[in-house]
Each structure stands twice: as structure tokens, then as C-alpha cells.
């Protein structure tokens, strides 16, 4: 199934993430073996934005956790900036579907948790937090507690926290899955801009086809149980993308049709 | 460019409304304690009705004074024996507070150890449960034999009574932390002590405090039970003495003081909760304000 050869993609850039023949198997308490990811290979270059799309339970989140070092690979290898991932990695930023904020800390303190835990230089962390707060439109909300914020705002805080230490790669696991359609669109537009401005390498797991295509340089389509990479599709649009215009492009329609075709009947958007 | 400006203005729809709502709870913070007092009018009315009924029953001679003393008699007993009752109340208070404090320290320590070590949890939890099932009043005489007639056996019984809810709520609190936050902190390279102090412990406080409130009232019970078994001072001793002399007015006086002690301790913990975890109580207030408005 990996005959589509991910290596054919234009990768003159330095590889940041190298996944080679990754297999992840979970065994349940009753002894059932569940193959979450099977023989996945993928190389992601510096500054690239890769979306992983697939139906629920196709192992896309598992793949992300393996990259972060939160889940162990059963076979195969994952390298981050050339070094093998063997345990939780500190050179990544992680954003979950739920914002996972500390409810007793205000917006700013939640973002700075990253700095406190790492023992980052205070002045630098503060400056970086200011930048990110301005960039994500959180200015004026620094003192608000998480429960005073909407889901979209909470997710912005989570994004700031993940970017504070300028990670080599930003891993996002369905970050906008719990948001309403309009907020989600707005967050997509913002993420596009933030990616452009920061130049961070991003891996985004999503099951929204349009989100996957609008944001990414490449869309990785996975098949369900066992999770295999079905196809990797290049998205040939420039890095500065207007939401409405991009979605109206005929190529967008073609790619979207191709992805939906691959996902087949098992997929229903959102 | 149009994208950027759109992005900088936080969502006109949902976020804008939330922004206004965010300011409201801060203004209400001062009036929170006041609101709590105002909410007391219902139990206050109930207590007044109870006293009125009590007064009516005794004033009309429906019940003999040695069975039920009048509120007046009880009050007079309290005033006349203020020094005597005060001294004994002090003893019980000290036993209760020391017992409660020891239970908090040991209970939280045990909870932390059980959270971090499966072996400790599997060993200690069944034993703690077993110890909890033994009626404290049945083992209290043993402590008197071992520790004598002083404060020590009373403190031990108070500790035993208060310990269980603290361990259980402490553990539940420490387990309540979002596992995704723990995954996040593991990618932040934080030491487990840092993660405990900055994430786990604060996250556990709301649950721990509900256990502390239960434990505080149980500590009072524990101290008095200890005094019942063998003591020459304390409110439990006063109650036993009054009972022996059929001095029901004194018995009632001691009972009332004891309940007030429990309520006061409970209120102290409530106040500590407001100060230590304002984020938790403010959340509850916003919740009720949202439903009211």
C-alpha cells in the first residue's frame, strides 16, 4: 500500500521528521492485538505543513503521539532532527483537541507554564508570550481564566503555549474538532497566517477534508484499521492562501474529490 | 492583509460576548462572602422555628424539665458555668484541631504515595478500608489503655475518624488531573516534583477540600468519643457527668457548644477554600449567575 512512495514529493528541504516503516500495535487486557499503525513511512521537511486525514480510529493520532515520544513504536523508527525518538520529546509543541488548560491559571500564566516547566529564561519567555498573545488575538484577555473564554479562545491559548519555546515541530491533534463550524474556519485562517509568520513545521491530524487541504503542503490520507498511509497528495497552492479564494479553486475541488474518494464510504466530514 | 485584520479582532460573535462576561465575576468577588451570609436566612429561620417550638413545649409544661430543659434554663446554665464550660470546650477544641491537623498531613501524604506507587496503593488501600470499617468507638478503650487519660487517646480517635475522607478525597483529587496535561508536561521536560507542585496538587484541591469539610466534623466527633471512653476533662466528659447527674440543662449546653464548634471548623475550612482556590469557587459563582441571569 505504500507503493505511492512518499519520497517522490519535492523534499529538497532538510528533513525534520523521518518516519520509517512505523508499526504500532496495542494489546488489550484480554490479549487482543490491535494494529493502530502499519508500515507507515513519511518524511517531513523544514517549514512544511503536513495534514494527516483519515476516518476515526485509523491511527493518525497514534502516529502523532509516536512522533512526540508519548507512545512507543512497536517496529520501525521515528527520527526528529536526525535523533531517534525514544521518550517524550522536548523539541515539539503539542496541541490537543481539548485545550487542556490549567483552570486556576489565567491566559498568560497558562502560556508561561511551558517556560516555567522548562526553566526558560524569564525575559525571553515574557517577550515571546507577548508576541504570541498579539499574534493570536488574545491581547486584552491575558488575565482571563480559561472558563471565562470560548472554546476558540481556549484553543488559541493552547496554541500559544505550544509555540512558546519555538519547537522544531508543532503537532496538532484535531485541534479544532470541538469547535463550531464558523469558529473553526476562523481558526483555520489564523493558523494559516501563524504558520506563515513563524515558519514552524506543522503536522496536523484532522478529519475535515477542507481543513486538511486548505492548510497543508501535503495531505496524507490514511485508511482505517490497520492504519496505513493510502496516499500522499501534494497541494500546489502558495503559502499565502485566502480562505474563500483557495476553496473556490478548481484544483481544490479536484484534490478534495480525490481525498474523499480515498476515504470512501467510511468517511463523513465532521 | 484582509485575513490578518480579521484574525486580530477576536471573534465578533462568541468571543466578544465572552469578553464582557469575563469581567462580571471579578466585580462580584467582594460580595461573594456577603452572598453566602444572605443565603443563611433559610437555615436561620428553621433554627428560630425550632427554638420557638422548644420554648413552647417547655414553657407550657408539656415535658418535664429533667427530660427537656427550657431554652432559658439552658442559656442560664451556659452563662453561670461559662468558665467551667469554656475550659472544657478548650480541651476538646485542642484535641480536635491537633487530630484534624495530623489527619490532614498523614492523609495527604498517604494519598500522594498511593498515587505515585501502584504497590503502595495495592498494599495500603485495602488496609485503610479495613481500618475504616472497624467502629472507632470500639477501639477507643484500647487507646485509653495504651495512652492513658490525657489528650493523646482522644487525638488518636480524632485522627482515625478524620483520616479516611481525607485520603479518599486527596486521592480522587490527584487522580482528577487531565491526563493530557500530564502528557504535555512530560514534553516540557519538567521534573516530577515540579509537575506535582504546579499541576497535580493545585488540580486536586477542590476535591481535597470537600473531604476536609467532612473530616473536620468527624474530628469533633472523634475527640468527644475519645472523651466518652475515659477522660476527666473535655465536652464529652461534661456530657457524661451531666447525664449521670440528670442535669439535662448542662447536657444541652454542652451539646450546643459542640455543634457550634463543628460548624465553626467547617466555616473556617470554607474560608480557607475561598482564599486557596478562588478559581474554583468563582467558577461556581459564575455558573449560578449564568443560570440566574
XYZ file of C-alpha atoms in Angstrom, chain A residues 65 70 88-90 92 94 96 98 100-105 114 116-118 137 141 143 147-150 153 156 161 186 189-190 193 241-242, chain B residues 2-4 7-8 10-11 14-15 18-19 22 25-26 178 180-181 183-190 194-195 198-199 202-203 279 282-283 286:
70
model
C 1.989 10.586 19.720
C 4.393 9.796 24.139
C 8.870 12.249 25.452
C 10.493 14.882 23.280
C 11.016 18.435 24.384
C 7.996 19.660 19.979
C 1.617 19.696 21.206
C -4.825 18.523 21.768
C -9.305 19.873 24.163
C -6.080 21.138 28.334
C -5.502 24.400 30.206
C -4.911 24.712 33.945
C -8.133 26.255 35.167
C -6.508 28.168 38.043
C -4.072 29.965 35.766
C 5.769 25.985 29.203
C 8.306 27.529 33.975
C 8.453 23.800 33.406
C 11.439 24.127 31.107
C -5.552 37.980 19.041
C -7.560 38.584 27.670
C -5.835 37.956 32.858
C -13.581 29.063 31.970
C -14.234 32.684 31.044
C -13.108 32.024 27.464
C -14.888 30.471 24.499
C -10.089 31.374 22.578
C -5.584 29.885 20.921
C 1.654 27.507 24.946
C -11.668 31.417 11.510
C -7.399 31.180 8.630
C -5.424 32.184 11.723
C -1.245 33.032 8.944
C -3.782 31.461 0.985
C -7.042 33.339 1.104
C -7.606 41.351 4.981
C -7.010 37.985 6.643
C -4.689 39.416 9.231
C -7.750 37.470 12.738
C -6.619 40.150 15.144
C -11.223 38.253 18.308
C -14.398 36.614 17.119
C -18.845 34.240 20.561
C -15.608 35.746 21.830
C -17.408 36.094 26.478
C -15.133 39.084 26.965
C -15.243 37.693 31.844
C -17.254 37.615 38.113
C -14.400 39.831 39.245
C -6.326 15.832 32.976
C -3.405 15.205 28.524
C -1.902 17.890 30.756
C 1.423 14.235 28.667
C 2.098 17.877 27.920
C 4.287 18.373 30.969
C 6.270 15.283 30.006
C 7.121 17.025 26.731
C 8.163 20.083 28.733
C 10.937 18.134 30.426
C 9.662 19.071 33.871
C 7.618 20.445 39.543
C 4.719 18.727 37.829
C 2.434 23.194 39.664
C -0.132 20.842 38.162
C -3.483 22.518 42.648
C -5.742 20.373 40.461
C -10.661 29.926 40.709
C -15.514 31.814 41.317
C -16.368 29.242 38.693
C -20.350 32.350 37.540
